[in-house]
């Protein structure tokens, strides 16, 4: 059963694209299920998905309708790594600055910003810092300053269309430290302004606790365990932590969770 364009009536009934009254749609689906075995239906759905993709519809209809729409067009997943030691050094300085642009409709990663940053107050990384983060001295030596990296973030945000007032986006972090403490604290120390888009965010720990009913004491490790997810990459690698955050968000979204801002307005 196929129309002139090659799209099967089965797929239309399956996705609800055909505008039938509910009672007729239900009867039609029952009739189709009697005529065609489940395996045949899956073959038809696969064919139609490929046809949609060939016409520029990259995400399958099933993927687009499998979870409720989010409040934001994009989520900007961020996880800093900073200079550190035991006892803690002051001031701490950001040495890894990663952002993943997550599509709020598909929950897939669309773009990545990733730079290392040269510390200026304590330019030499401690052995503790390297052991914790995996960042060695050669990865930060000669890299741009925080001011230069923030300028490049702004350029990336503009290129990605994220500065358009009609586009709703929000940062997502694992905890409040990154945007409540680390970035504003270092910017204040260096006399740098903090862009408005860094002043509201979603704390994934709070979102997870709302969705799952328990607080993840060990952060990403507990959230991955609670959702039966495999941990991606190396703990305390900024870019790997971002990938884990994105994976957790996608899983929660598929379970029907709607993400909301958790930070208080500045």
mmCIF file of C-alpha atoms in Angstrom:
data_model
loop_
_atom_site.group_PDB
_atom_site.id
_atom_site.type_symbol
_atom_site.label_atom_id
_atom_site.label_comp_id
_atom_site.label_asym_id
_atom_site.label_seq_id
_atom_site.Cartn_x
_atom_site.Cartn_y
_atom_site.Cartn_z
ATOM 1 C CA UNK A 1 0.000 0.000 0.000
ATOM 2 C CA UNK A 2 1.857 3.030 -1.247
ATOM 3 C CA UNK A 3 0.877 6.423 -2.588
ATOM 4 C CA UNK A 4 2.359 8.038 -5.724
ATOM 5 C CA UNK A 5 5.339 9.513 -3.832
ATOM 6 C CA UNK A 6 6.343 6.118 -2.463
ATOM 7 C CA UNK A 7 5.402 6.835 1.185
ATOM 8 C CA UNK A 8 3.491 3.922 2.638
ATOM 9 C CA UNK A 9 0.046 4.313 4.133
ATOM 10 C CA UNK A 10 1.336 2.139 6.956
ATOM 11 C CA UNK A 11 3.897 4.753 7.951
ATOM 12 C CA UNK A 12 1.327 7.535 7.795
ATOM 13 C CA UNK A 13 -0.962 5.629 10.098
ATOM 14 C CA UNK A 14 1.939 4.788 12.409
ATOM 15 C CA UNK A 15 3.150 8.393 12.781
ATOM 16 C CA UNK A 16 -0.282 9.983 12.833
ATOM 17 C CA UNK A 17 0.653 12.190 9.868
ATOM 18 C CA UNK A 18 -2.639 11.375 8.154
ATOM 19 C CA UNK A 19 -5.334 13.578 9.630
ATOM 20 C CA UNK A 20 -7.960 10.911 10.374
ATOM 21 C CA UNK A 21 -10.630 11.167 13.078
ATOM 22 C CA UNK A 22 -9.482 9.200 16.156
ATOM 23 C CA UNK A 23 -12.032 6.401 15.745
ATOM 24 C CA UNK A 24 -11.192 5.910 12.053
ATOM 25 C CA UNK A 25 -7.456 6.089 12.753
ATOM 26 C CA UNK A 26 -7.782 3.363 15.397
ATOM 27 C CA UNK A 27 -9.776 1.095 13.067
ATOM 28 C CA UNK A 28 -7.305 1.676 10.234
ATOM 29 C CA UNK A 29 -4.352 0.742 12.419
ATOM 30 C CA UNK A 30 -6.136 -2.437 13.540
ATOM 31 C CA UNK A 31 -6.845 -3.372 9.912
ATOM 32 C CA UNK A 32 -3.249 -2.775 8.882
ATOM 33 C CA UNK A 33 -1.941 -4.852 11.804
ATOM 34 C CA UNK A 34 -4.125 -7.758 10.671
ATOM 35 C CA UNK A 35 -2.986 -7.512 7.061
ATOM 36 C CA UNK A 36 0.752 -7.185 7.712
ATOM 37 C CA UNK A 37 2.992 -9.017 10.218
ATOM 38 C CA UNK A 38 4.960 -6.839 12.639
ATOM 39 C CA UNK A 39 8.232 -7.564 10.822
ATOM 40 C CA UNK A 40 6.804 -6.270 7.548
ATOM 41 C CA UNK A 41 5.634 -3.099 9.269
ATOM 42 C CA UNK A 42 9.129 -2.447 10.582
ATOM 43 C CA UNK A 43 10.563 -2.818 7.066
ATOM 44 C CA UNK A 44 8.063 -0.265 5.745
ATOM 45 C CA UNK A 45 8.861 2.159 8.589
ATOM 46 C CA UNK A 46 12.584 1.825 7.855
ATOM 47 C CA UNK A 47 12.015 2.546 4.152
ATOM 48 C CA UNK A 48 9.940 5.638 4.891
ATOM 49 C CA UNK A 49 12.521 6.907 7.403
ATOM 50 C CA UNK A 50 15.194 6.670 4.703
ATOM 51 C CA UNK A 51 12.946 8.471 2.227
ATOM 52 C CA UNK A 52 12.339 11.279 4.747
ATOM 53 C CA UNK A 53 16.076 11.549 5.338
ATOM 54 C CA UNK A 54 16.721 11.792 1.581
ATOM 55 C CA UNK A 55 14.370 14.786 1.472
ATOM 56 C CA UNK A 56 16.176 16.618 4.265
ATOM 57 C CA UNK A 57 14.337 15.237 7.273
ATOM 58 C CA UNK A 58 17.342 13.928 9.175
ATOM 59 C CA UNK A 59 15.573 12.818 12.356
ATOM 60 C CA UNK A 60 13.037 10.030 12.020
ATOM 61 C CA UNK A 61 9.430 10.735 12.868
ATOM 62 C CA UNK A 62 9.697 8.268 15.752
ATOM 63 C CA UNK A 63 12.705 10.092 17.215
ATOM 64 C CA UNK A 64 10.974 13.451 17.006
ATOM 65 C CA UNK A 65 7.795 12.227 18.696
ATOM 66 C CA UNK A 66 9.299 9.897 21.298
ATOM 67 C CA UNK A 67 9.522 12.534 24.027
ATOM 68 C CA UNK A 68 7.703 15.778 24.849
ATOM 69 C CA UNK A 69 9.070 19.094 23.534
ATOM 70 C CA UNK A 70 11.469 21.014 25.770
ATOM 71 C CA UNK A 71 11.153 24.673 26.772
ATOM 72 C CA UNK A 72 14.422 25.580 25.048
ATOM 73 C CA UNK A 73 15.611 25.360 21.468
ATOM 74 C CA UNK A 74 19.136 24.542 22.636
ATOM 75 C CA UNK A 75 20.929 23.393 25.777
ATOM 76 C CA UNK A 76 24.547 24.527 26.149
ATOM 77 C CA UNK A 77 26.335 21.880 28.197
ATOM 78 C CA UNK A 78 29.366 23.276 30.014
ATOM 79 C CA UNK A 79 31.911 21.813 32.425
ATOM 80 C CA UNK A 80 35.043 23.729 33.450
ATOM 81 C CA UNK A 81 38.286 22.271 34.685
ATOM 82 C CA UNK A 82 40.404 24.608 36.806
ATOM 83 C CA UNK A 83 43.758 24.849 38.552
ATOM 84 C CA UNK A 84 43.701 23.000 41.853
ATOM 85 C CA UNK A 85 45.790 21.467 44.601
ATOM 86 C CA UNK A 86 45.558 20.160 48.168
ATOM 87 C CA UNK A 87 45.205 22.428 50.081
ATOM 88 C CA UNK A 88 43.304 24.449 47.463
ATOM 89 C CA UNK A 89 45.133 27.272 45.673
ATOM 90 C CA UNK A 90 43.605 30.728 45.287
ATOM 91 C CA UNK A 91 42.480 32.054 42.986
ATOM 92 C CA UNK A 92 41.512 29.044 40.911
ATOM 93 C CA UNK A 93 41.728 29.598 37.153
ATOM 94 C CA UNK A 94 39.811 27.926 34.335
ATOM 95 C CA UNK A 95 42.098 25.750 32.204
ATOM 96 C CA UNK A 96 39.531 23.862 30.084
ATOM 97 C CA UNK A 97 36.475 25.523 28.551
ATOM 98 C CA UNK A 98 34.149 23.075 26.716
ATOM 99 C CA UNK A 99 30.566 23.659 25.519
ATOM 100 C CA UNK A 100 28.281 21.237 23.682
ATOM 101 C CA UNK A 101 25.298 22.633 21.768
ATOM 102 C CA UNK A 102 22.444 20.189 22.338
ATOM 103 C CA UNK A 103 19.333 20.407 20.153
ATOM 104 C CA UNK A 104 16.295 20.700 22.434
ATOM 105 C CA UNK A 105 14.069 18.824 19.963
ATOM 106 C CA UNK A 106 16.277 15.850 19.161
ATOM 107 C CA UNK A 107 18.615 16.021 22.207
ATOM 108 C CA UNK A 108 21.538 15.392 19.854
ATOM 109 C CA UNK A 109 24.852 17.291 19.888
ATOM 110 C CA UNK A 110 24.985 19.757 16.987
ATOM 111 C CA UNK A 111 28.177 21.705 17.656
ATOM 112 C CA UNK A 112 31.177 21.791 20.005
ATOM 113 C CA UNK A 113 33.285 24.599 21.446
ATOM 114 C CA UNK A 114 36.444 23.396 23.175
ATOM 115 C CA UNK A 115 39.543 25.341 24.188
ATOM 116 C CA UNK A 116 42.262 25.089 26.799
ATOM 117 C CA UNK A 117 43.123 28.244 28.720
ATOM 118 C CA UNK A 118 46.490 29.453 29.975
ATOM 119 C CA UNK A 119 46.443 30.302 33.693
ATOM 120 C CA UNK A 120 48.236 33.530 34.594
ATOM 121 C CA UNK A 121 48.273 33.748 38.398
ATOM 122 C CA UNK A 122 49.524 30.185 38.897
ATOM 123 C CA UNK A 123 50.840 29.316 35.421
ATOM 124 C CA UNK A 124 52.434 26.028 36.521
ATOM 125 C CA UNK A 125 49.953 23.164 36.941
ATOM 126 C CA UNK A 126 50.352 21.104 40.097
ATOM 127 C CA UNK A 127 50.846 17.323 39.961
ATOM 128 C CA UNK A 128 47.502 16.982 41.779
ATOM 129 C CA UNK A 129 45.758 19.005 39.041
ATOM 130 C CA UNK A 130 47.278 16.944 36.243
ATOM 131 C CA UNK A 131 46.414 13.668 37.974
ATOM 132 C CA UNK A 132 42.817 14.774 38.580
ATOM 133 C CA UNK A 133 42.040 16.339 35.190
ATOM 134 C CA UNK A 134 44.483 14.653 32.830
ATOM 135 C CA UNK A 135 45.583 18.108 31.647
ATOM 136 C CA UNK A 136 49.362 18.389 31.343
ATOM 137 C CA UNK A 137 51.447 21.566 31.222
ATOM 138 C CA UNK A 138 51.920 21.454 27.464
ATOM 139 C CA UNK A 139 48.147 21.568 26.920
ATOM 140 C CA UNK A 140 47.832 25.014 28.540
ATOM 141 C CA UNK A 141 51.184 26.640 27.720
ATOM 142 C CA UNK A 142 50.769 29.170 24.914
ATOM 143 C CA UNK A 143 46.977 28.877 24.921
ATOM 144 C CA UNK A 144 44.712 31.966 24.880
ATOM 145 C CA UNK A 145 43.931 33.842 28.085
ATOM 146 C CA UNK A 146 40.463 33.631 29.637
ATOM 147 C CA UNK A 147 39.592 37.025 28.147
ATOM 148 C CA UNK A 148 40.500 35.788 24.660
ATOM 149 C CA UNK A 149 38.593 32.541 25.141
ATOM 150 C CA UNK A 150 35.475 34.425 26.295
ATOM 151 C CA UNK A 151 35.696 36.538 23.135
ATOM 152 C CA UNK A 152 35.838 33.344 21.057
ATOM 153 C CA UNK A 153 32.873 31.907 22.961
ATOM 154 C CA UNK A 154 30.888 34.992 22.000
ATOM 155 C CA UNK A 155 31.924 34.590 18.343
ATOM 156 C CA UNK A 156 30.877 30.917 18.455
ATOM 157 C CA UNK A 157 27.546 31.802 20.062
ATOM 158 C CA UNK A 158 26.893 34.320 17.280
ATOM 159 C CA UNK A 159 27.915 31.874 14.530
ATOM 160 C CA UNK A 160 25.592 29.222 15.969
ATOM 161 C CA UNK A 161 22.642 31.649 16.037
ATOM 162 C CA UNK A 162 22.466 31.530 19.826
ATOM 163 C CA UNK A 163 22.495 35.321 20.251
ATOM 164 C CA UNK A 164 19.280 35.683 18.232
ATOM 165 C CA UNK A 165 16.597 36.931 20.696
ATOM 166 C CA UNK A 166 14.080 34.524 19.168
ATOM 167 C CA UNK A 167 16.278 31.518 19.978
ATOM 168 C CA UNK A 168 15.846 30.191 23.520
ATOM 169 C CA UNK A 169 18.953 28.570 24.952
ATOM 170 C CA UNK A 170 20.319 27.916 28.426
ATOM 171 C CA UNK A 171 23.532 26.545 29.903
ATOM 172 C CA UNK A 172 23.566 23.210 31.729
ATOM 173 C CA UNK A 173 26.181 22.300 34.334
ATOM 174 C CA UNK A 174 26.749 19.471 36.800
ATOM 175 C CA UNK A 175 26.277 21.583 39.916
ATOM 176 C CA UNK A 176 26.239 25.350 40.456
ATOM 177 C CA UNK A 177 30.004 25.817 40.870
ATOM 178 C CA UNK A 178 30.878 26.527 37.213
ATOM 179 C CA UNK A 179 28.626 29.549 36.671
ATOM 180 C CA UNK A 180 27.835 30.640 40.222
ATOM 181 C CA UNK A 181 31.378 30.516 41.640
ATOM 182 C CA UNK A 182 34.169 29.779 39.167
ATOM 183 C CA UNK A 183 33.474 32.009 36.163
ATOM 184 C CA UNK A 184 32.143 35.098 37.999
ATOM 185 C CA UNK A 185 34.898 34.787 40.618
ATOM 186 C CA UNK A 186 37.714 34.662 38.067
ATOM 187 C CA UNK A 187 36.136 37.417 35.955
ATOM 188 C CA UNK A 188 35.892 39.635 39.041
ATOM 189 C CA UNK A 189 39.547 38.942 39.893
ATOM 190 C CA UNK A 190 40.632 39.825 36.336
ATOM 191 C CA UNK A 191 38.237 42.760 35.943
ATOM 192 C CA UNK A 192 36.300 41.094 33.107
ATOM 193 C CA UNK A 193 32.550 41.384 32.465
ATOM 194 C CA UNK A 194 30.341 38.292 32.612
ATOM 195 C CA UNK A 195 28.025 37.943 29.604
ATOM 196 C CA UNK A 196 24.313 37.780 30.434
ATOM 197 C CA UNK A 197 23.949 34.336 28.844
ATOM 198 C CA UNK A 198 26.186 32.909 31.601
ATOM 199 C CA UNK A 199 23.836 34.192 34.326
ATOM 200 C CA UNK A 200 21.124 31.535 34.072
ATOM 201 C CA UNK A 201 21.558 27.790 33.939
ATOM 202 C CA UNK A 202 20.204 24.340 34.752
ATOM 203 C CA UNK A 203 21.951 22.376 37.489
ATOM 204 C CA UNK A 204 21.784 18.789 36.232
ATOM 205 C CA UNK A 205 22.021 17.417 39.772
ATOM 206 C CA UNK A 206 18.807 19.233 40.693
ATOM 207 C CA UNK A 207 17.107 18.175 37.458
ATOM 208 C CA UNK A 208 18.097 14.553 38.060
ATOM 209 C CA UNK A 209 16.799 14.658 41.640
ATOM 210 C CA UNK A 210 13.464 16.079 40.421
ATOM 211 C CA UNK A 211 13.204 13.338 37.793
ATOM 212 C CA UNK A 212 14.490 10.363 39.784
ATOM 213 C CA UNK A 213 13.646 11.281 43.381
ATOM 214 C CA UNK A 214 17.198 10.933 44.737
ATOM 215 C CA UNK A 215 20.188 13.272 45.045
ATOM 216 C CA UNK A 216 23.315 12.162 43.111
ATOM 217 C CA UNK A 217 25.963 12.548 45.819
ATOM 218 C CA UNK A 218 28.743 11.477 43.476
ATOM 219 C CA UNK A 219 27.534 13.580 40.563
ATOM 220 C CA UNK A 220 27.871 12.073 37.101
ATOM 221 C CA UNK A 221 28.897 8.651 38.389
ATOM 222 C CA UNK A 222 25.685 8.310 40.430
ATOM 223 C CA UNK A 223 23.516 9.680 37.620
ATOM 224 C CA UNK A 224 24.971 7.258 35.078
ATOM 225 C CA UNK A 225 24.512 4.385 37.527
ATOM 226 C CA UNK A 226 20.934 5.412 38.305
ATOM 227 C CA UNK A 227 20.069 5.477 34.606
ATOM 228 C CA UNK A 228 22.098 2.355 33.704
ATOM 229 C CA UNK A 229 24.382 4.358 31.437
ATOM 230 C CA UNK A 230 28.022 3.641 30.638
ATOM 231 C CA UNK A 231 30.366 6.435 31.736
ATOM 232 C CA UNK A 232 31.932 8.173 28.738
ATOM 233 C CA UNK A 233 35.666 8.900 28.728
ATOM 234 C CA UNK A 234 37.706 10.071 31.692
ATOM 235 C CA UNK A 235 36.220 11.528 34.912
ATOM 236 C CA UNK A 236 37.194 15.191 35.394
ATOM 237 C CA UNK A 237 37.949 15.718 31.723
ATOM 238 C CA UNK A 238 35.828 18.756 30.882
ATOM 239 C CA UNK A 239 34.853 17.646 27.383
ATOM 240 C CA UNK A 240 34.137 14.059 28.525
ATOM 241 C CA UNK A 241 32.050 15.336 31.435
ATOM 242 C CA UNK A 242 30.031 17.404 28.939
ATOM 243 C CA UNK A 243 29.362 14.277 26.871
ATOM 244 C CA UNK A 244 28.141 12.450 29.976
ATOM 245 C CA UNK A 245 25.877 15.375 30.901
ATOM 246 C CA UNK A 246 24.417 15.389 27.376
ATOM 247 C CA UNK A 247 23.823 11.628 27.499
ATOM 248 C CA UNK A 248 22.070 11.875 30.869
ATOM 249 C CA UNK A 249 19.895 14.730 29.598
ATOM 250 C CA UNK A 250 18.914 12.780 26.503
ATOM 251 C CA UNK A 251 17.960 9.773 28.622
ATOM 252 C CA UNK A 252 15.854 11.862 31.019
ATOM 253 C CA UNK A 253 14.161 13.635 28.092
ATOM 254 C CA UNK A 254 13.247 10.297 26.526
ATOM 255 C CA UNK A 255 11.627 9.415 29.850
ATOM 256 C CA UNK A 256 9.454 12.521 29.536
ATOM 257 C CA UNK A 257 11.345 14.932 31.790
ATOM 258 C CA UNK A 258 11.068 18.654 30.929
ATOM 259 C CA UNK A 259 14.172 20.668 31.882
ATOM 260 C CA UNK A 260 13.689 23.987 33.663
ATOM 261 C CA UNK A 261 16.059 26.702 34.848
ATOM 262 C CA UNK A 262 17.259 26.018 38.380
ATOM 263 C CA UNK A 263 19.483 29.052 39.020
ATOM 264 C CA UNK A 264 18.094 32.147 40.696
ATOM 265 C CA UNK A 265 18.244 35.385 38.652
ATOM 266 C CA UNK A 266 21.375 37.457 39.261
#
